[in-house]
PDB file of C-alpha atoms in Angstrom:
ATOM      1  CA  UNK A 850      87.747 108.816 101.725  1.00 75.00           C
ATOM      2  CA  UNK A 851      86.171 107.681 104.931  1.00 86.00           C
ATOM      3  CA  UNK A 852      83.320 109.610 106.541  1.00 91.00           C
ATOM      4  CA  UNK A 853      83.918 111.321 109.859  1.00 94.00           C
ATOM      5  CA  UNK A 854      81.755 110.315 112.793  1.00 95.00           C
ATOM      6  CA  UNK A 855      81.108 112.176 116.008  1.00 95.00           C
ATOM      7  CA  UNK A 856      81.117 111.716 118.868  1.00 96.00           C
ATOM      8  CA  UNK A 857      83.581 108.851 119.102  1.00 94.00           C
ATOM      9  CA  UNK A 858      81.960 107.524 122.248  1.00 96.00           C
ATOM     10  CA  UNK A 859      78.922 108.283 124.341  1.00 96.00           C
ATOM     11  CA  UNK A 860      77.474 106.894 127.555  1.00 96.00           C
ATOM     12  CA  UNK A 861      73.751 107.219 128.132  1.00 95.00           C
ATOM     13  CA  UNK A 862      71.396 106.268 130.882  1.00 96.00           C
ATOM     14  CA  UNK A 863      68.405 104.208 129.830  1.00 96.00           C
ATOM     15  CA  UNK A 864      65.718 106.481 128.459  1.00 95.00           C
ATOM     16  CA  UNK A 865      68.060 109.244 127.338  1.00 96.00           C
ATOM     17  CA  UNK A 866      68.444 110.385 123.736  1.00 95.00           C
ATOM     18  CA  UNK A 867      71.543 110.498 121.563  1.00 95.00           C
ATOM     19  CA  UNK A 868      72.566 111.861 118.190  1.00 96.00           C
ATOM     20  CA  UNK A 869      75.404 110.439 116.138  1.00 97.00           C
ATOM     21  CA  UNK A 870      76.696 112.460 113.240  1.00 96.00           C
ATOM     22  CA  UNK A 871      78.398 111.403 110.038  1.00 95.00           C
ATOM     23  CA  UNK A 872      79.922 113.778 107.529  1.00 93.00           C
ATOM     24  CA  UNK A 873      81.844 113.444 104.323  1.00 89.00           C
ATOM     25  CA  UNK A 874      84.051 115.698 102.268  1.00 87.00           C
ATOM     26  CA  UNK A 875      82.781 114.092  99.080  1.00 83.00           C
ATOM     27  CA  UNK A 876      79.399 114.154  97.390  1.00 79.00           C
ATOM     28  CA  UNK A 877      77.282 111.291  98.593  1.00 78.00           C
ATOM     29  CA  UNK A 878      74.648 109.215  96.951  1.00 80.00           C
ATOM     30  CA  UNK A 879      73.642 107.274 100.003  1.00 85.00           C
ATOM     31  CA  UNK A 880      74.407 106.752 103.660  1.00 89.00           C
ATOM     32  CA  UNK A 881      74.111 103.417 105.412  1.00 90.00           C
ATOM     33  CA  UNK A 882      73.882 102.940 109.146  1.00 92.00           C
ATOM     34  CA  UNK A 883      74.970  99.755 110.891  1.00 93.00           C
ATOM     35  CA  UNK A 884      75.199  98.699 114.514  1.00 93.00           C
ATOM     36  CA  UNK A 885      77.809  96.226 115.652  1.00 92.00           C
ATOM     37  CA  UNK A 886      77.834  94.555 119.022  1.00 92.00           C
ATOM     38  CA  UNK A 887      81.112  93.347 120.425  1.00 86.00           C
ATOM     39  CA  UNK A 888      82.322  90.214 118.657  1.00 82.00           C
ATOM     40  CA  UNK A 889      79.427  90.188 116.202  1.00 86.00           C
ATOM     41  CA  UNK A 890      78.901  91.181 112.588  1.00 86.00           C
ATOM     42  CA  UNK A 891      77.550  94.614 111.662  1.00 88.00           C
ATOM     43  CA  UNK A 892      73.773  94.637 111.452  1.00 89.00           C
ATOM     44  CA  UNK A 893      72.062  96.866 108.928  1.00 87.00           C
ATOM     45  CA  UNK A 894      69.845  99.606 110.357  1.00 89.00           C
ATOM     46  CA  UNK A 895      68.850 101.726 107.371  1.00 87.00           C
ATOM     47  CA  UNK A 896      69.888 103.330 104.080  1.00 86.00           C
ATOM     48  CA  UNK A 897      69.195 106.947 103.241  1.00 87.00           C
ATOM     49  CA  UNK A 898      69.332 108.284  99.749  1.00 80.00           C
ATOM     50  CA  UNK A 899      70.107 111.742  98.504  1.00 70.00           C
ATOM     51  CA  UNK A 900      67.316 114.222  98.563  1.00 67.00           C
ATOM     52  CA  UNK A 901      66.959 114.944 102.232  1.00 64.00           C
ATOM     53  CA  UNK A 902      65.549 111.603 103.134  1.00 69.00           C
ATOM     54  CA  UNK A 903      64.507 110.750 106.646  1.00 70.00           C
ATOM     55  CA  UNK A 904      63.742 107.324 107.940  1.00 71.00           C
ATOM     56  CA  UNK A 905      63.034 105.600 111.168  1.00 72.00           C
ATOM     57  CA  UNK A 906      61.775 102.523 112.851  1.00 70.00           C
ATOM     58  CA  UNK A 907      60.972 102.015 116.475  1.00 72.00           C
ATOM     59  CA  UNK A 908      62.904 104.732 118.287  1.00 86.00           C
ATOM     60  CA  UNK A 909      65.849 104.924 115.890  1.00 89.00           C
ATOM     61  CA  UNK A 910      65.674 107.370 113.007  1.00 90.00           C
ATOM     62  CA  UNK A 911      68.066 109.133 110.693  1.00 92.00           C
ATOM     63  CA  UNK A 912      68.267 112.044 108.328  1.00 90.00           C
ATOM     64  CA  UNK A 913      70.465 112.792 105.337  1.00 89.00           C
ATOM     65  CA  UNK A 914      71.323 116.304 104.252  1.00 86.00           C
ATOM     66  CA  UNK A 915      72.783 115.884 100.822  1.00 81.00           C
ATOM     67  CA  UNK A 916      73.892 119.517 100.470  1.00 83.00           C
ATOM     68  CA  UNK A 917      75.834 119.431 103.695  1.00 83.00           C
ATOM     69  CA  UNK A 918      77.021 115.883 102.965  1.00 87.00           C
ATOM     70  CA  UNK A 919      75.926 114.896 106.440  1.00 90.00           C
ATOM     71  CA  UNK A 920      73.750 112.319 108.076  1.00 92.00           C
ATOM     72  CA  UNK A 921      72.581 112.034 111.649  1.00 94.00           C
ATOM     73  CA  UNK A 922      71.293 109.024 113.541  1.00 95.00           C
ATOM     74  CA  UNK A 923      68.826 109.725 116.336  1.00 94.00           C
ATOM     75  CA  UNK A 924      68.287 107.286 119.185  1.00 94.00           C
ATOM     76  CA  UNK A 925      65.309 108.167 121.312  1.00 92.00           C
ATOM     77  CA  UNK A 926      64.545 106.843 124.769  1.00 92.00           C
ATOM     78  CA  UNK A 927      67.541 104.538 124.582  1.00 92.00           C
ATOM     79  CA  UNK A 928      67.346 100.950 125.740  1.00 93.00           C
ATOM     80  CA  UNK A 929      70.113  98.692 127.027  1.00 94.00           C
ATOM     81  CA  UNK A 930      69.941  96.785 123.736  1.00 92.00           C
ATOM     82  CA  UNK A 931      71.061  99.897 121.852  1.00 94.00           C
ATOM     83  CA  UNK A 932      74.585  99.494 123.197  1.00 96.00           C
ATOM     84  CA  UNK A 933      77.143  98.827 120.506  1.00 95.00           C
ATOM     85  CA  UNK A 934      79.262 100.599 117.946  1.00 95.00           C
ATOM     86  CA  UNK A 935      77.404 102.520 115.287  1.00 96.00           C
ATOM     87  CA  UNK A 936      79.014 102.854 111.906  1.00 94.00           C
ATOM     88  CA  UNK A 937      77.956 105.077 109.095  1.00 93.00           C
ATOM     89  CA  UNK A 938      78.909 103.912 105.637  1.00 90.00           C
ATOM     90  CA  UNK A 939      78.829 106.043 102.567  1.00 86.00           C
ATOM     91  CA  UNK A 940      78.544 105.365  98.891  1.00 80.00           C
ATOM     92  CA  UNK A 941      79.460 107.959  96.322  1.00 72.00           C
ATOM     93  CA  UNK A 942      78.056 108.091  92.857  1.00 66.00           C
ATOM     94  CA  UNK A 943      81.393 106.818  91.538  1.00 57.00           C
ATOM     95  CA  UNK A 944      82.412 103.510  93.153  1.00 51.00           C
ATOM     96  CA  UNK A 945      78.811 102.779  93.823  1.00 54.00           C
ATOM     97  CA  UNK A 946      79.115  99.336  95.263  1.00 67.00           C
ATOM     98  CA  UNK A 947      81.597  99.560  98.061  1.00 79.00           C
ATOM     99  CA  UNK A 948      80.596 101.058 101.373  1.00 84.00           C
ATOM    100  CA  UNK A 949      83.253 103.144 103.070  1.00 87.00           C
ATOM    101  CA  UNK A 950      82.823 103.062 106.804  1.00 90.00           C
ATOM    102  CA  UNK A 951      83.638 105.615 109.445  1.00 90.00           C
ATOM    103  CA  UNK A 952      85.571 104.610 112.548  1.00 90.00           C
ATOM    104  CA  UNK A 953      82.380 104.181 114.495  1.00 93.00           C
ATOM    105  CA  UNK A 954      80.711 105.673 117.533  1.00 96.00           C
ATOM    106  CA  UNK A 955      80.747 103.525 120.633  1.00 96.00           C
ATOM    107  CA  UNK A 956      77.447 103.837 122.468  1.00 96.00           C
ATOM    108  CA  UNK A 957      76.959 102.419 125.939  1.00 96.00           C
ATOM    109  CA  UNK A 958      73.573 102.501 127.597  1.00 96.00           C
ATOM    110  CA  UNK A 959      73.628 101.960 131.340  1.00 95.00           C
ATOM    111  CA  UNK A 960      70.715 101.294 133.693  1.00 94.00           C
TER     112      UNK A 960
ATOM    113  CA  UNK B 467      65.081  84.476 107.324  1.00 74.00           C
ATOM    114  CA  UNK B 468      67.917  83.868 104.841  1.00 78.00           C
ATOM    115  CA  UNK B 469      71.366  84.784 106.077  1.00 90.00           C
ATOM    116  CA  UNK B 470      74.981  84.861 104.978  1.00 94.00           C
ATOM    117  CA  UNK B 471      77.058  82.095 106.530  1.00 95.00           C
ATOM    118  CA  UNK B 472      80.827  81.884 106.906  1.00 96.00           C
ATOM    119  CA  UNK B 473      83.263  79.120 107.770  1.00 96.00           C
ATOM    120  CA  UNK B 474      85.342  78.641 109.758  1.00 96.00           C
ATOM    121  CA  UNK B 475      84.403  80.945 112.599  1.00 94.00           C
ATOM    122  CA  UNK B 476      88.027  81.067 113.718  1.00 96.00           C
ATOM    123  CA  UNK B 477      91.172  80.191 111.768  1.00 96.00           C
ATOM    124  CA  UNK B 478      94.639  80.119 113.248  1.00 97.00           C
ATOM    125  CA  UNK B 479      97.563  79.889 110.846  1.00 97.00           C
ATOM    126  CA  UNK B 480     101.300  80.340 110.699  1.00 97.00           C
ATOM    127  CA  UNK B 481     102.794  83.299 108.871  1.00 97.00           C
ATOM    128  CA  UNK B 482     103.445  82.447 105.239  1.00 96.00           C
ATOM    129  CA  UNK B 483     100.705  79.847 105.020  1.00 97.00           C
ATOM    130  CA  UNK B 484      97.770  80.038 102.654  1.00 97.00           C
ATOM    131  CA  UNK B 485      94.247  80.337 104.012  1.00 97.00           C
ATOM    132  CA  UNK B 486      90.859  80.089 102.356  1.00 97.00           C
ATOM    133  CA  UNK B 487      87.879  81.717 104.001  1.00 97.00           C
ATOM    134  CA  UNK B 488      84.495  80.508 102.885  1.00 97.00           C
ATOM    135  CA  UNK B 489      81.169  82.239 102.574  1.00 97.00           C
ATOM    136  CA  UNK B 490      77.732  81.189 101.432  1.00 96.00           C
ATOM    137  CA  UNK B 491      75.854  84.328 100.375  1.00 95.00           C
ATOM    138  CA  UNK B 492      72.081  84.622 100.444  1.00 94.00           C
ATOM    139  CA  UNK B 493      70.870  82.414  97.621  1.00 91.00           C
ATOM    140  CA  UNK B 494      69.260  84.916  95.237  1.00 90.00           C
ATOM    141  CA  UNK B 495      71.839  87.645  95.779  1.00 92.00           C
ATOM    142  CA  UNK B 496      74.060  88.654  92.894  1.00 90.00           C
ATOM    143  CA  UNK B 497      76.717  90.884  94.479  1.00 91.00           C
ATOM    144  CA  UNK B 498      79.265  89.665  96.956  1.00 93.00           C
ATOM    145  CA  UNK B 499      81.771  91.486  99.106  1.00 94.00           C
ATOM    146  CA  UNK B 500      84.615  90.906 101.488  1.00 96.00           C
ATOM    147  CA  UNK B 501      85.428  93.325 104.294  1.00 95.00           C
ATOM    148  CA  UNK B 502      87.900  93.078 107.117  1.00 95.00           C
ATOM    149  CA  UNK B 503      88.036  94.581 110.567  1.00 92.00           C
ATOM    150  CA  UNK B 504      91.252  94.688 112.538  1.00 93.00           C
ATOM    151  CA  UNK B 505      90.504  94.402 116.241  1.00 88.00           C
ATOM    152  CA  UNK B 506      89.128  97.649 117.601  1.00 84.00           C
ATOM    153  CA  UNK B 507      89.203  99.404 114.245  1.00 87.00           C
ATOM    154  CA  UNK B 508      86.715 100.232 111.524  1.00 87.00           C
ATOM    155  CA  UNK B 509      85.340  97.897 108.901  1.00 90.00           C
ATOM    156  CA  UNK B 510      87.372  98.156 105.671  1.00 92.00           C
ATOM    157  CA  UNK B 511      86.241  97.230 102.188  1.00 91.00           C
ATOM    158  CA  UNK B 512      88.368  94.662 100.381  1.00 95.00           C
ATOM    159  CA  UNK B 513      86.597  93.618  97.214  1.00 94.00           C
ATOM    160  CA  UNK B 514      83.263  93.340  95.437  1.00 91.00           C
ATOM    161  CA  UNK B 515      82.342  90.593  92.995  1.00 92.00           C
ATOM    162  CA  UNK B 516      79.630  90.329  90.401  1.00 90.00           C
ATOM    163  CA  UNK B 517      79.030  88.041  87.457  1.00 88.00           C
ATOM    164  CA  UNK B 518      82.166  86.021  88.231  1.00 90.00           C
ATOM    165  CA  UNK B 519      84.423  89.036  88.143  1.00 91.00           C
ATOM    166  CA  UNK B 520      85.905  91.485  90.566  1.00 93.00           C
ATOM    167  CA  UNK B 521      84.008  94.729  90.093  1.00 88.00           C
ATOM    168  CA  UNK B 522      85.917  96.834  92.574  1.00 87.00           C
ATOM    169  CA  UNK B 523      88.813  96.360  94.967  1.00 90.00           C
ATOM    170  CA  UNK B 524      90.616  98.445  97.523  1.00 90.00           C
ATOM    171  CA  UNK B 525      94.310  99.110  97.916  1.00 89.00           C
ATOM    172  CA  UNK B 526      94.372  96.481 100.661  1.00 92.00           C
ATOM    173  CA  UNK B 527      93.404  93.798  98.153  1.00 94.00           C
ATOM    174  CA  UNK B 528      96.857  93.191  96.672  1.00 93.00           C
ATOM    175  CA  UNK B 529      98.285  90.214  94.794  1.00 93.00           C
ATOM    176  CA  UNK B 530      98.236  88.096  97.941  1.00 95.00           C
ATOM    177  CA  UNK B 531      94.437  88.098  97.869  1.00 97.00           C
ATOM    178  CA  UNK B 532      92.091  86.415  95.457  1.00 97.00           C
ATOM    179  CA  UNK B 533      88.391  85.661  95.354  1.00 97.00           C
ATOM    180  CA  UNK B 534      86.479  82.940  93.640  1.00 94.00           C
ATOM    181  CA  UNK B 535      82.987  81.616  93.249  1.00 92.00           C
ATOM    182  CA  UNK B 536      83.843  77.973  92.655  1.00 86.00           C
ATOM    183  CA  UNK B 537      80.239  76.804  92.429  1.00 87.00           C
ATOM    184  CA  UNK B 538      76.740  78.228  92.619  1.00 78.00           C
ATOM    185  CA  UNK B 539      76.734  78.778  96.327  1.00 87.00           C
ATOM    186  CA  UNK B 540      80.207  79.401  97.752  1.00 93.00           C
ATOM    187  CA  UNK B 541      82.278  82.567  97.623  1.00 96.00           C
ATOM    188  CA  UNK B 542      85.846  82.312  98.851  1.00 97.00           C
ATOM    189  CA  UNK B 543      88.650  84.633  99.853  1.00 98.00           C
ATOM    190  CA  UNK B 544      92.166  83.237  99.562  1.00 97.00           C
ATOM    191  CA  UNK B 545      95.210  84.775 101.152  1.00 97.00           C
ATOM    192  CA  UNK B 546      98.268  83.212  99.531  1.00 96.00           C
ATOM    193  CA  UNK B 547     100.989  83.907 102.051  1.00 94.00           C
ATOM    194  CA  UNK B 548      99.624  85.282 105.282  1.00 96.00           C
ATOM    195  CA  UNK B 549     101.338  88.064 107.207  1.00 96.00           C
ATOM    196  CA  UNK B 550     100.953  88.991 110.843  1.00 96.00           C
ATOM    197  CA  UNK B 551      99.052  92.117 109.841  1.00 95.00           C
ATOM    198  CA  UNK B 552      96.423  89.997 108.081  1.00 97.00           C
ATOM    199  CA  UNK B 553      95.084  89.055 111.515  1.00 97.00           C
ATOM    200  CA  UNK B 554      91.570  90.451 111.567  1.00 96.00           C
ATOM    201  CA  UNK B 555      87.911  89.603 111.416  1.00 95.00           C
ATOM    202  CA  UNK B 556      86.863  88.971 107.819  1.00 97.00           C
ATOM    203  CA  UNK B 557      83.251  89.598 106.901  1.00 95.00           C
ATOM    204  CA  UNK B 558      81.511  88.417 103.789  1.00 96.00           C
ATOM    205  CA  UNK B 559      78.447  90.338 102.648  1.00 94.00           C
ATOM    206  CA  UNK B 560      75.959  89.972  99.851  1.00 93.00           C
ATOM    207  CA  UNK B 561      73.316  92.134  98.261  1.00 90.00           C
ATOM    208  CA  UNK B 562      70.542  91.465  95.813  1.00 89.00           C
ATOM    209  CA  UNK B 563      71.294  94.084  93.185  1.00 82.00           C
ATOM    210  CA  UNK B 564      74.344  96.054  94.251  1.00 75.00           C
ATOM    211  CA  UNK B 565      74.317  99.797  93.979  1.00 72.00           C
ATOM    212  CA  UNK B 566      73.750 102.447  96.585  1.00 68.00           C
ATOM    213  CA  UNK B 567      70.141 101.581  97.296  1.00 71.00           C
ATOM    214  CA  UNK B 568      70.704  97.984  98.178  1.00 80.00           C
ATOM    215  CA  UNK B 569      71.336  96.592 101.621  1.00 84.00           C
ATOM    216  CA  UNK B 570      74.470  94.573 102.160  1.00 88.00           C
ATOM    217  CA  UNK B 571      73.867  91.718 104.549  1.00 91.00           C
ATOM    218  CA  UNK B 572      76.876  90.689 106.571  1.00 92.00           C
ATOM    219  CA  UNK B 573      77.856  87.199 107.642  1.00 93.00           C
ATOM    220  CA  UNK B 574      79.017  86.463 111.190  1.00 92.00           C
ATOM    221  CA  UNK B 575      82.671  86.735 110.231  1.00 94.00           C
ATOM    222  CA  UNK B 576      85.797  84.602 110.371  1.00 96.00           C
ATOM    223  CA  UNK B 577      88.409  85.567 112.916  1.00 96.00           C
ATOM    224  CA  UNK B 578      91.824  85.013 111.322  1.00 97.00           C
ATOM    225  CA  UNK B 579      94.814  84.838 113.636  1.00 97.00           C
ATOM    226  CA  UNK B 580      98.253  84.744 112.031  1.00 97.00           C
ATOM    227  CA  UNK B 581     101.070  83.622 114.327  1.00 96.00           C
TER     228      UNK B 581
END
């Protein structure tokens, strides 16, 4: 079952912050975040594992709340290069190899 | 930096024809995947492959689809008799170990257009 992402789309001005949420109705073992620019392949951002993990690099970070079966991606002081569609992908403890993606959140950063 | 490569970048075919999409995974990776993305929609899992066998497949991956690792470097997806609804971007991915802790690296994709 695919995870649910919100919001579906967001427009930011450069320097503003954004939060993208991902939730699942099933127990999760891990959450993967990818960014895809138009016409390109998804690019891996980070994996979070169960246990309340938080990660980040540069101004993009994420958290995973295993109990709530939710993950959030935080983009701080957004740059034009952050524009793209952000997908969360989830892996359950069952079919542990495949990643099931949400429909994506389209992020546009404008000057 | 090693990367997954895919050929061709764009394939146009007539409905009912067979197509083979090719991928060269990262050389020391052991798990291979195919995903597809219909224009404007989400990425969908098709199949995973390990140790020369399919380890998992989705409901999309029916009898028209097959995968093969014909040699030590290539990983192919064959669609036997293409349908209009097979038009999509097909991504190959590979990971070192598989499992939920391992990153899947995506190739640039092959855009398949079925006329």
